[in-house]
CSV table of C-alpha atoms and ligand atoms in Angstrom, one decimal:
chain,number,residue,atom,x,y,z
A,1225,MET,CA,71.6,-10.5,18.0
A,1226,SER,CA,72.5,-12.6,21.0
A,1227,PRO,CA,70.6,-15.9,21.1
A,1228,ALA,CA,67.4,-16.0,23.2
A,1229,LYS,CA,68.0,-17.2,26.7
A,1230,THR,CA,66.5,-20.6,27.7
A,1231,ARG,CA,64.8,-20.2,31.0
A,1232,ILE,CA,65.1,-23.1,33.4
A,1233,ALA,CA,63.1,-23.4,36.7
A,1234,VAL,CA,65.2,-25.4,39.2
A,1235,ILE,CA,63.4,-27.2,42.0
A,1236,PRO,CA,66.0,-29.1,44.1
A,1237,GLY,CA,63.4,-30.5,46.5
A,1238,ASP,CA,64.2,-32.8,49.4
A,1239,GLY,CA,66.9,-35.1,50.8
A,1240,ILE,CA,69.7,-35.7,48.2
A,1241,GLY,CA,67.7,-33.6,45.7
A,1242,PRO,CA,69.6,-30.4,46.4
A,1243,GLU,CA,73.0,-32.2,46.5
A,1244,VAL,CA,72.6,-33.8,43.0
A,1245,VAL,CA,70.9,-30.9,41.4
A,1246,ARG,CA,73.7,-28.6,42.5
A,1247,GLU,CA,76.1,-30.8,40.4
A,1248,ALA,CA,73.7,-30.9,37.4
A,1249,VAL,CA,73.5,-27.1,37.5
A,1250,ARG,CA,77.2,-26.8,37.8
A,1251,VAL,CA,77.6,-28.8,34.6
A,1252,LEU,CA,75.0,-26.7,32.8
A,1253,VAL,CA,76.7,-23.4,33.9
A,1254,LEU,CA,80.0,-24.8,32.6
A,1255,LEU,CA,78.3,-25.4,29.2
A,1256,ARG,CA,77.0,-21.8,29.3
A,1257,GLU,CA,80.5,-20.5,29.9
A,1258,THR,CA,82.3,-22.7,27.5
A,1259,ARG,CA,79.9,-23.4,24.7
A,1260,GLY,CA,77.6,-20.5,24.7
A,1261,VAL,CA,74.4,-22.4,25.7
A,1262,GLU,CA,72.4,-19.5,26.9
A,1263,LEU,CA,70.7,-20.7,30.0
A,1264,GLU,CA,69.1,-18.7,32.8
A,1265,PHE,CA,68.2,-20.4,36.1
A,1266,THR,CA,65.6,-19.5,38.7
A,1267,ASP,CA,65.5,-21.5,41.9
A,1268,PHE,CA,62.3,-22.5,43.7
A,1269,ASP,CA,62.3,-23.8,47.3
A,1270,TRP,CA,59.3,-26.0,47.0
A,1271,GLY,CA,59.6,-29.1,49.1
A,1272,ALA,CA,59.2,-30.6,52.6
A,1273,GLU,CA,60.8,-27.7,54.4
A,1274,LYS,CA,58.5,-25.1,53.0
A,1275,PHE,CA,55.5,-27.4,53.4
A,1276,LEU,CA,56.3,-27.9,57.1
A,1277,ARG,CA,57.1,-24.2,57.7
A,1278,GLU,CA,54.3,-22.6,55.7
A,1279,GLY,CA,51.8,-25.3,54.8
A,1280,VAL,CA,52.5,-24.6,51.1
A,1281,SER,CA,53.4,-27.4,48.7
A,1282,LEU,CA,52.8,-26.3,45.1
A,1283,PRO,CA,52.1,-22.5,45.4
A,1284,THR,CA,49.0,-21.0,43.9
A,1285,GLY,CA,49.5,-20.0,40.3
A,1286,ALA,CA,52.7,-22.1,40.1
A,1287,LEU,CA,51.6,-24.1,37.1
A,1288,GLU,CA,50.6,-21.1,35.1
A,1289,MET,CA,53.9,-19.4,36.0
A,1290,LEU,CA,55.9,-22.4,34.9
A,1291,ALA,CA,54.0,-22.7,31.6
A,1292,SER,CA,54.4,-19.0,30.8
A,1293,ASP,CA,57.8,-18.0,32.1
A,1294,PHE,CA,59.9,-21.1,31.6
A,1295,ASP,CA,61.2,-23.4,28.8
A,1296,ALA,CA,62.0,-26.4,31.1
A,1297,ILE,CA,62.0,-27.5,34.7
A,1298,LEU,CA,64.9,-29.3,36.4
A,1299,ALA,CA,63.9,-31.0,39.7
A,1300,GLY,CA,65.6,-33.2,42.3
A,1301,ALA,CA,63.4,-35.4,44.4
A,1302,PHE,CA,60.5,-35.0,46.7
A,1303,GLY,CA,59.8,-37.1,49.9
A,1304,ASP,CA,60.7,-36.6,53.5
A,1305,PRO,CA,60.2,-38.9,56.5
A,1306,ARG,CA,58.7,-35.9,58.4
A,1307,VAL,CA,55.8,-35.8,55.9
A,1308,ALA,CA,54.3,-39.2,56.4
A,1309,SER,CA,51.4,-38.5,54.1
A,1310,ASN,CA,53.7,-37.6,51.2
A,1311,GLN,CA,51.2,-34.8,50.6
A,1312,HIS,CA,53.7,-32.2,49.4
A,1313,ALA,CA,55.4,-34.7,47.0
A,1314,GLU,CA,52.0,-35.6,45.5
A,1315,ASP,CA,51.1,-31.9,45.2
A,1316,ILE,CA,54.4,-30.8,43.6
A,1317,LEU,CA,55.5,-33.7,41.5
A,1318,LEU,CA,52.2,-35.3,40.5
A,1319,GLY,CA,50.8,-31.8,40.4
A,1320,MET,CA,53.2,-30.8,37.7
A,1321,ARG,CA,52.9,-34.0,35.8
A,1322,ARG,CA,49.1,-33.8,35.7
A,1323,GLY,CA,48.7,-30.0,35.7
A,1324,LEU,CA,51.2,-29.4,32.9
A,1325,ASP,CA,49.8,-32.5,31.1
A,1326,LEU,CA,53.3,-34.1,30.9
A,1327,TYR,CA,52.0,-37.4,29.5
A,1328,ILE,CA,55.3,-39.0,28.5
A,1329,ASN,CA,57.6,-40.2,31.2
A,1330,LEU,CA,60.7,-41.0,29.1
A,1331,ARG,CA,63.2,-43.2,30.9
A,1332,PRO,CA,66.2,-44.3,29.0
A,1333,VAL,CA,68.1,-47.3,30.2
A,1334,ARG,CA,71.7,-47.7,29.1
A,1335,LEU,CA,74.5,-49.7,30.5
A,1336,LEU,CA,77.6,-47.4,30.3
A,1337,ASP,CA,80.1,-49.9,31.5
A,1338,SER,CA,79.7,-53.7,31.7
A,1339,ARG,CA,81.1,-53.7,35.2
A,1340,LEU,CA,78.1,-51.8,36.5
A,1341,THR,CA,75.4,-54.3,35.9
A,1342,PRO,CA,74.5,-56.9,38.6
A,1343,LEU,CA,73.7,-59.3,35.7
A,1344,ARG,CA,76.3,-61.8,34.9
A,1345,ASN,CA,78.2,-61.7,31.6
A,1346,ARG,CA,76.3,-58.7,30.0
A,1347,LYS,CA,78.0,-56.5,27.5
A,1348,ALA,CA,77.2,-52.8,27.7
A,1349,GLU,CA,75.5,-52.8,24.3
A,1350,GLU,CA,73.1,-55.5,25.5
A,1351,ILE,CA,71.3,-53.1,27.8
A,1352,ASP,CA,70.1,-50.2,25.8
A,1353,PHE,CA,66.4,-49.4,25.7
A,1354,VAL,CA,63.9,-46.7,26.5
A,1355,VAL,CA,60.7,-46.9,28.5
A,1356,PHE,CA,57.7,-44.8,27.7
A,1357,ARG,CA,55.7,-44.6,30.9
A,1358,GLU,CA,52.2,-43.1,30.7
A,1359,ASN,CA,52.4,-40.2,33.2
A,1360,THR,CA,49.0,-38.6,33.8
A,1361,GLU,CA,46.4,-41.3,34.5
A,1362,GLY,CA,46.2,-45.1,35.3
A,1363,ALA,CA,46.6,-45.9,39.0
A,1364,TYR,CA,47.9,-42.4,39.7
A,1365,CYS,CA,44.5,-40.8,38.9
A,1366,GLY,CA,43.8,-40.4,42.6
A,1367,ALA,CA,40.3,-41.8,42.5
A,1368,GLY,CA,39.1,-44.0,45.3
A,1369,GLY,CA,38.0,-43.8,48.8
A,1370,PHE,CA,37.2,-45.5,52.1
A,1371,LEU,CA,34.0,-47.1,53.3
A,1372,ARG,CA,33.6,-47.8,57.0
A,1373,LYS,CA,37.1,-46.5,57.7
A,1374,GLY,CA,38.7,-47.6,60.9
A,1375,THR,CA,36.3,-50.5,61.4
A,1376,ALA,CA,36.9,-54.2,61.0
A,1377,ASP,CA,34.7,-54.0,57.9
A,1378,GLU,CA,36.7,-51.3,56.2
A,1379,ILE,CA,36.9,-51.2,52.5
A,1380,ALA,CA,39.4,-49.1,50.5
A,1381,THR,CA,39.0,-48.7,46.8
A,1382,GLN,CA,41.8,-47.5,44.6
A,1383,GLU,CA,40.8,-46.9,41.0
A,1384,GLU,CA,42.7,-47.0,37.8
A,1385,LEU,CA,41.7,-44.7,35.0
A,1386,ASN,CA,42.5,-45.4,31.3
A,1387,THR,CA,41.2,-43.0,28.7
A,1388,ARG,CA,41.2,-43.8,25.0
A,1389,ARG,CA,42.9,-40.5,24.4
A,1390,GLY,CA,45.6,-41.1,27.1
A,1391,VAL,CA,46.4,-44.6,26.0
A,1392,GLU,CA,46.6,-43.6,22.4
A,1393,ARG,CA,48.9,-40.7,22.8
A,1394,ILE,CA,51.5,-42.5,24.9
A,1395,ILE,CA,51.5,-45.5,22.5
A,1396,THR,CA,51.7,-43.2,19.5
A,1397,ALA,CA,54.6,-41.3,21.2
A,1398,ALA,CA,56.5,-44.6,21.7
A,1399,PHE,CA,56.1,-45.6,18.0
A,1400,GLU,CA,57.0,-42.1,16.8
A,1401,TYR,CA,60.2,-42.1,18.8
A,1402,THR,CA,61.1,-45.6,17.7
A,1403,ARG,CA,60.8,-44.5,14.1
A,1404,ALA,CA,62.6,-41.2,14.6
A,1405,GLN,CA,65.5,-42.8,16.4
A,1406,GLY,CA,65.9,-45.7,14.0
A,1407,ARG,CA,65.0,-48.2,16.6
A,1408,LYS,CA,63.1,-51.4,15.6
A,1409,ARG,CA,60.8,-52.8,18.1
A,1410,VAL,CA,58.1,-51.6,20.5
A,1411,THR,CA,57.0,-53.9,23.4
A,1412,MET,CA,53.9,-53.1,25.3
A,1413,ALA,CA,53.6,-54.4,28.9
A,1414,ASP,CA,50.2,-54.8,30.6
A,1415,LYS,CA,48.2,-57.2,32.8
A,1416,SER,CA,45.4,-57.7,30.3
A,1417,ASN,CA,44.9,-61.3,31.5
A,1418,VAL,CA,43.5,-60.0,34.7
A,1419,GLN,CA,42.7,-56.3,34.2
A,1420,ARG,CA,40.1,-57.1,31.5
A,1421,PHE,CA,38.9,-53.6,30.8
A,1422,GLY,CA,41.9,-51.3,31.0
A,1423,GLY,CA,44.0,-54.1,29.5
A,1424,ASP,CA,41.5,-54.6,26.7
A,1425,LEU,CA,41.7,-50.9,25.8
A,1426,TRP,CA,45.5,-51.0,25.8
A,1427,GLN,CA,45.5,-54.1,23.6
A,1428,ARG,CA,43.2,-52.7,21.0
A,1429,VAL,CA,44.9,-49.3,20.9
A,1430,PHE,CA,48.3,-50.9,20.7
A,1431,LYS,CA,47.3,-53.0,17.7
A,1432,GLU,CA,45.6,-50.1,15.9
A,1433,VAL,CA,48.6,-47.7,16.4
A,1434,ALA,CA,51.1,-50.5,15.4
A,1435,ALA,CA,49.3,-50.9,12.1
A,1436,ASP,CA,50.4,-47.4,11.2
A,1437,TYR,CA,54.1,-48.3,11.6
A,1438,PRO,CA,54.4,-51.5,9.4
A,1439,GLU,CA,58.2,-51.3,9.3
A,1440,LEU,CA,58.4,-51.6,13.1
A,1441,GLU,CA,58.0,-54.7,15.1
A,1442,ALA,CA,55.3,-54.6,17.8
A,1443,ASN,CA,55.0,-57.2,20.5
A,1444,HIS,CA,53.4,-57.7,23.8
A,1445,GLN,CA,54.3,-59.2,27.2
A,1446,TYR,CA,52.5,-59.5,30.4
A,1447,VAL,CA,54.2,-57.2,32.9
A,1448,ASP,CA,55.2,-60.0,35.3
A,1449,ALA,CA,56.9,-61.8,32.4
A,1450,MET,CA,58.6,-58.6,31.4
A,1451,ALA,CA,60.0,-58.2,34.9
A,1452,MET,CA,61.6,-61.7,34.5
A,1453,PHE,CA,62.9,-61.2,31.0
A,1454,MET,CA,64.4,-57.8,31.9
A,1455,VAL,CA,66.7,-59.8,34.2
A,1456,LEU,CA,67.2,-62.8,32.0
A,1457,ASP,CA,67.3,-61.3,28.5
A,1458,PRO,CA,67.4,-57.5,28.6
A,1459,ALA,CA,69.0,-57.4,25.1
A,1460,GLN,CA,65.6,-58.0,23.5
A,1461,TYR,CA,64.2,-54.6,24.5
A,1462,ASP,CA,64.3,-51.6,22.3
A,1463,VAL,CA,61.4,-49.4,23.3
A,1464,ILE,CA,58.9,-50.3,26.0
A,1465,VAL,CA,55.5,-48.7,26.6
A,1466,SER,CA,53.4,-49.2,29.6
A,1467,ASN,CA,51.0,-47.6,32.0
A,1468,ASN,CA,51.9,-45.3,34.9
A,1469,LEU,CA,52.2,-47.9,37.7
A,1470,PHE,CA,53.9,-50.7,35.7
A,1471,GLY,CA,56.2,-48.1,34.1
A,1472,ASP,CA,57.2,-46.8,37.6
A,1473,ILE,CA,58.1,-50.3,38.8
A,1474,LEU,CA,59.8,-51.5,35.6
A,1475,THR,CA,62.0,-48.4,35.6
A,1476,ASP,CA,63.4,-49.1,39.1
A,1477,LEU,CA,64.3,-52.6,37.9
A,1478,ALA,CA,65.7,-51.2,34.7
A,1479,ALA,CA,67.7,-48.7,36.7
A,1480,ALA,CA,69.2,-51.5,38.7
A,1481,ILE,CA,70.4,-53.5,35.7
A,1482,GLN,CA,72.1,-50.4,34.3
A,1483,GLY,CA,74.0,-49.9,37.5
A,1484,GLY,CA,71.6,-48.5,40.0
A,1485,LEU,CA,69.1,-45.7,40.7
A,1486,GLY,CA,71.9,-43.2,41.1
A,1487,LEU,CA,72.5,-43.3,37.3
A,1488,ALA,CA,68.9,-43.2,35.9
A,1489,ALA,CA,67.6,-40.1,34.2
A,1490,SER,CA,64.0,-39.2,33.2
A,1491,GLY,CA,62.0,-36.6,31.4
A,1492,ASN,CA,58.3,-35.7,32.0
A,1493,ILE,CA,57.4,-34.4,28.6
A,1494,HIS,CA,54.6,-32.9,26.6
A,1495,PRO,CA,56.2,-32.2,23.2
A,1496,GLY,CA,56.3,-28.5,22.5
A,1497,ARG,CA,55.4,-27.5,26.1
A,1498,VAL,CA,57.4,-26.7,29.2
A,1499,SER,CA,58.6,-30.1,30.4
A,1500,LEU,CA,60.0,-31.4,33.6
A,1501,PHE,CA,63.3,-33.3,34.0
A,1502,GLU,CA,64.3,-35.2,37.1
A,1503,PRO,CA,66.4,-38.2,38.0
A,1504,VAL,CA,64.5,-41.5,38.5
A,1505,HIS,CA,65.6,-41.9,42.1
A,1506,GLY,CA,64.0,-40.4,45.2
A,1507,SER,CA,65.2,-38.3,48.1
A,1508,ALA,CA,67.2,-41.2,49.6
A,1509,PRO,CA,66.8,-39.8,53.2
A,1510,ALA,CA,69.2,-42.3,54.7
A,1511,ILE,CA,72.2,-40.9,52.7
A,1512,ALA,CA,71.1,-37.2,52.5
A,1513,GLY,CA,73.4,-34.5,53.7
A,1514,GLN,CA,76.5,-36.7,53.6
A,1515,GLY,CA,77.8,-35.7,50.2
A,1516,ILE,CA,77.8,-39.3,49.0
A,1517,ALA,CA,74.8,-39.4,46.6
A,1518,ASN,CA,75.6,-40.2,43.0
A,1519,PRO,CA,74.9,-37.1,40.9
A,1520,VAL,CA,75.2,-38.9,37.6
A,1521,GLY,CA,71.4,-39.5,37.3
A,1522,ALA,CA,70.8,-35.8,37.8
A,1523,ILE,CA,73.6,-34.8,35.4
A,1524,LEU,CA,72.3,-37.2,32.7
A,1525,THR,CA,68.9,-35.7,33.3
A,1526,ALA,CA,70.3,-32.3,32.6
A,1527,ALA,CA,71.7,-33.7,29.3
A,1528,MET,CA,68.2,-35.0,28.4
A,1529,MET,CA,66.8,-31.6,29.1
A,1530,LEU,CA,69.4,-29.9,26.8
A,1531,GLU,CA,68.5,-32.4,24.1
A,1532,TYR,CA,64.8,-31.6,24.5
A,1533,LEU,CA,65.6,-27.9,24.3
A,1534,GLY,CA,67.5,-28.4,21.0
A,1535,HIS,CA,71.1,-28.3,22.4
A,1536,LYS,CA,72.1,-31.6,21.0
A,1537,GLU,CA,75.9,-31.1,20.9
A,1538,ALA,CA,76.0,-29.8,24.5
A,1539,SER,CA,73.9,-32.8,25.6
A,1540,GLN,CA,76.3,-35.2,23.9
A,1541,ALA,CA,79.3,-33.5,25.5
A,1542,ILE,CA,77.7,-34.3,28.9
A,1543,GLN,CA,77.0,-37.9,28.0
A,1544,LYS,CA,80.5,-38.4,26.7
A,1545,ALA,CA,82.1,-37.0,29.8
A,1546,VAL,CA,79.8,-39.1,32.1
A,1547,GLY,CA,80.7,-42.3,30.2
A,1548,GLU,CA,84.4,-41.5,30.4
A,1549,SER,CA,84.3,-40.7,34.1
A,1550,ILE,CA,82.7,-44.0,34.8
A,1551,VAL,CA,85.2,-45.9,32.8
A,1552,HIS,CA,87.9,-44.2,34.8
A,1553,ASP,CA,86.3,-45.1,38.1
A,1554,GLU,CA,85.5,-41.5,39.0
A,1555,THR,CA,82.5,-42.7,41.0
A,1556,THR,CA,80.6,-42.5,44.2
A,1557,ARG,CA,80.4,-45.5,46.6
A,1558,ASP,CA,77.2,-46.9,45.1
A,1559,LEU,CA,79.3,-47.7,42.0
A,1560,GLY,CA,82.2,-48.9,44.0
A,1561,GLY,CA,84.2,-45.7,43.9
A,1562,ASN,CA,85.2,-43.4,46.8
A,1563,LEU,CA,84.5,-39.9,45.4
A,1564,SER,CA,82.0,-37.5,46.9
A,1565,THR,CA,79.0,-36.1,45.1
A,1566,GLU,CA,80.9,-32.9,44.5
A,1567,GLN,CA,84.1,-34.7,43.3
A,1568,VAL,CA,82.1,-36.6,40.7
A,1569,GLY,CA,80.6,-33.3,39.5
A,1570,SER,CA,84.1,-31.9,39.3
A,1571,ALA,CA,85.5,-34.9,37.4
A,1572,ILE,CA,82.7,-34.6,34.8
A,1573,CYS,CA,83.2,-30.9,34.5
A,1574,GLN,CA,87.0,-31.5,34.0
A,1575,ARG,CA,86.3,-34.0,31.2
A,1576,ILE,CA,83.9,-31.6,29.5
A,1577,VAL,CA,86.6,-28.8,29.6
A,1578,SER,CA,89.3,-31.1,28.2
A,1579,SER,CA,87.3,-32.7,25.5
B,782,NAD,P1,65.1,-43.8,46.7
B,782,NAD,O1,65.2,-43.7,45.3
B,782,NAD,O2,65.1,-42.5,47.4
B,782,NAD,O3,66.2,-44.7,47.4
B,782,NAD,C1,66.2,-46.1,47.1
B,782,NAD,C2,67.6,-46.7,47.3
B,782,NAD,O4,68.5,-46.1,46.3
B,782,NAD,C3,68.2,-46.2,48.7
B,782,NAD,O5,69.0,-47.2,49.1
B,782,NAD,C4,69.0,-45.0,48.3
B,782,NAD,O6,70.1,-44.7,49.2
B,782,NAD,C5,69.5,-45.4,46.9
B,782,NAD,N1,69.8,-44.2,46.0
B,782,NAD,C6,68.8,-43.5,45.4
B,782,NAD,N2,69.3,-42.5,44.8
B,782,NAD,C7,70.7,-42.5,44.9
B,782,NAD,C8,71.8,-41.8,44.5
B,782,NAD,N3,71.6,-40.7,43.7
B,782,NAD,N4,73.0,-42.1,44.9
B,782,NAD,C9,73.2,-43.2,45.7
B,782,NAD,N5,72.2,-44.0,46.1
B,782,NAD,C10,70.9,-43.7,45.8
B,782,NAD,O7,63.6,-44.5,47.0
B,782,NAD,P2,62.8,-44.7,48.4
B,782,NAD,O8,63.8,-45.0,49.5
B,782,NAD,O9,61.8,-45.7,48.1
B,782,NAD,O10,62.1,-43.4,48.7
B,782,NAD,C11,62.6,-42.3,49.5
B,782,NAD,C12,61.7,-41.1,49.3
B,782,NAD,O11,61.8,-40.6,48.0
B,782,NAD,C13,60.2,-41.4,49.5
B,782,NAD,O12,59.6,-40.3,50.2
B,782,NAD,C14,59.7,-41.6,48.1
B,782,NAD,O13,58.3,-41.3,48.1
B,782,NAD,C15,60.5,-40.5,47.4
B,782,NAD,N6,60.7,-40.7,46.0
B,782,NAD,C16,60.6,-39.6,45.2
B,782,NAD,C17,60.9,-39.7,43.9
B,782,NAD,C18,60.8,-38.4,43.1
B,782,NAD,O14,60.7,-37.3,43.6
B,782,NAD,N7,60.9,-38.5,41.7
B,782,NAD,C19,61.2,-40.9,43.3
B,782,NAD,C20,61.2,-42.0,44.1
B,782,NAD,C21,61.0,-41.9,45.5
B,783,IPM,C1,59.0,-41.8,40.4
B,783,IPM,C2,58.5,-41.8,41.8
B,783,IPM,C3,57.2,-41.2,42.0
B,783,IPM,C4,56.2,-42.0,41.2
B,783,IPM,C5,56.6,-41.0,43.4
B,783,IPM,C6,57.6,-40.3,44.3
B,783,IPM,C7,55.3,-40.3,43.4
B,783,IPM,O1,58.5,-43.1,42.3
B,783,IPM,O2,59.1,-40.7,39.9
B,783,IPM,O3,59.3,-42.8,39.8
B,783,IPM,O4,55.6,-43.0,41.7
B,783,IPM,O5,56.0,-41.7,40.0
B,784,MN,MN1,59.5,-44.5,40.9
C-alpha cells in the first residue's frame, strides 16, 4: 500500500510571499521526488490582488475546507500598500489563527553562523531559544471602539483579552515542549507591574503550571527588561512564553539577532489539528518582485511543517542543507551575499541532493 498523501494548502499571499513560497515548495517537491515524502499541494490565491479585484479576503467556508481537506497550510505573507486598512491580512491571517484555534505561535530562534548576528562576539550556540507566543487572544482580540470619532474629544479604546483557558494552554504548551525537547528553562515575559489584571492572571497561572514541572527552571522577566537582555545576554534564553503582542515584538528582535527577518520561521499550531506555517517576515513591499528576497525563512518554515507532520528526517535534511549553504555564503544580499531568491533555493536543493 502506498503511504497516504499529506495534503498541503499553499497560500503565497502578497509582496515577496509568492517569491519565497515558490522556493519552499521547490524544496518540498524535491523531497517528494528523492525521499518519498508524499505531499500533495493545492494553491490558493487569497491575498491583496483577489481582495482588490473581487472584494473577497478569506472566502466563505474556507476555514471548514482547510480543517477537513488539509493536513497543513503553508503561507507567505499578507500586506499590501494598496490596502491601507490591512483588512484582507486581518481576515486571512488572523482569521486562520483565530478560526482554526491555532493557539501556539512557535518561533524558533537559532544563530546558524556567528557571522550573521549584529551582536558582537557571539558564538552560534549562544543564540538558540524558542518563543511560545499566545496566538488567539490578548491585544489581538479585536475588541475596542471609538467615541466621538473625528472630534477633538475623540477616544479610542483597544482592549486586551486574557482568558484563564487561553493563558493556561499556552504556558502548558511551553512547559511540555521544554520537557519533551530536553530543554531546561522557561522564561515568562509580561508587564504585570503595569497591566495589573491580565498580568496578575499570567503570573498566577505561570506559577501553578510551573509547579507541575519541578525539574524545569521557571523564571520571569518584565518584557522591557527582556528586550534589553535579549541583546545583552541572549544565551540565558531557552524557552520563552509571552502574550500575543509581546511575542510579536520580541520575535522580530529575536529574528534580528539570529541574522535577520529573512531567516526566521514560524508555526501557528493547534496540536493534532490542521496548522499554519509561515515565515515571521511580512510582504516586504519595497523589495517585492525583484528576486532578491531571502527564501530561507520560508524554507525553514517548510522544514518546521514537515517535522510537525512527522517527517523528521526530511525536515532535518532541509535544516542541514540551509546551515551548509549559509556557511558557504550562498546567500541573498540581506546576509551579505549576491545570490537571487531562486539561486539560494537552487543552492539548498543542490545540497539536499548531494547529502
Ligand atoms: P516586513 O517583514 O515585510 O519587512 C521588514 C524589513 O525586513 C524590510 O526592510 C524588508 O525588506 C526586510 N525583509 C523582510 N523579509 C525579508 C526577506 N525574506 N528577505 C530580505 N529582506 C526581508 O515588515 P513591514 O515592512 O513592517 O511590513 C510590510 C507588510 O507586511 C505590512 O503590510 C505588514 O502588515 C505585513 N506583515 C505581514 C506579516 C505576515 O503576513 N505574517 C508579518 C509581518 C508584516
Ligand atoms: C506576524 C505579523 C502579524 C502579527 C501581522 C501581519 C498581523 O506581524 O505574524 O508577526 O502581528 O501577528
Ligand atoms: Mn510580527
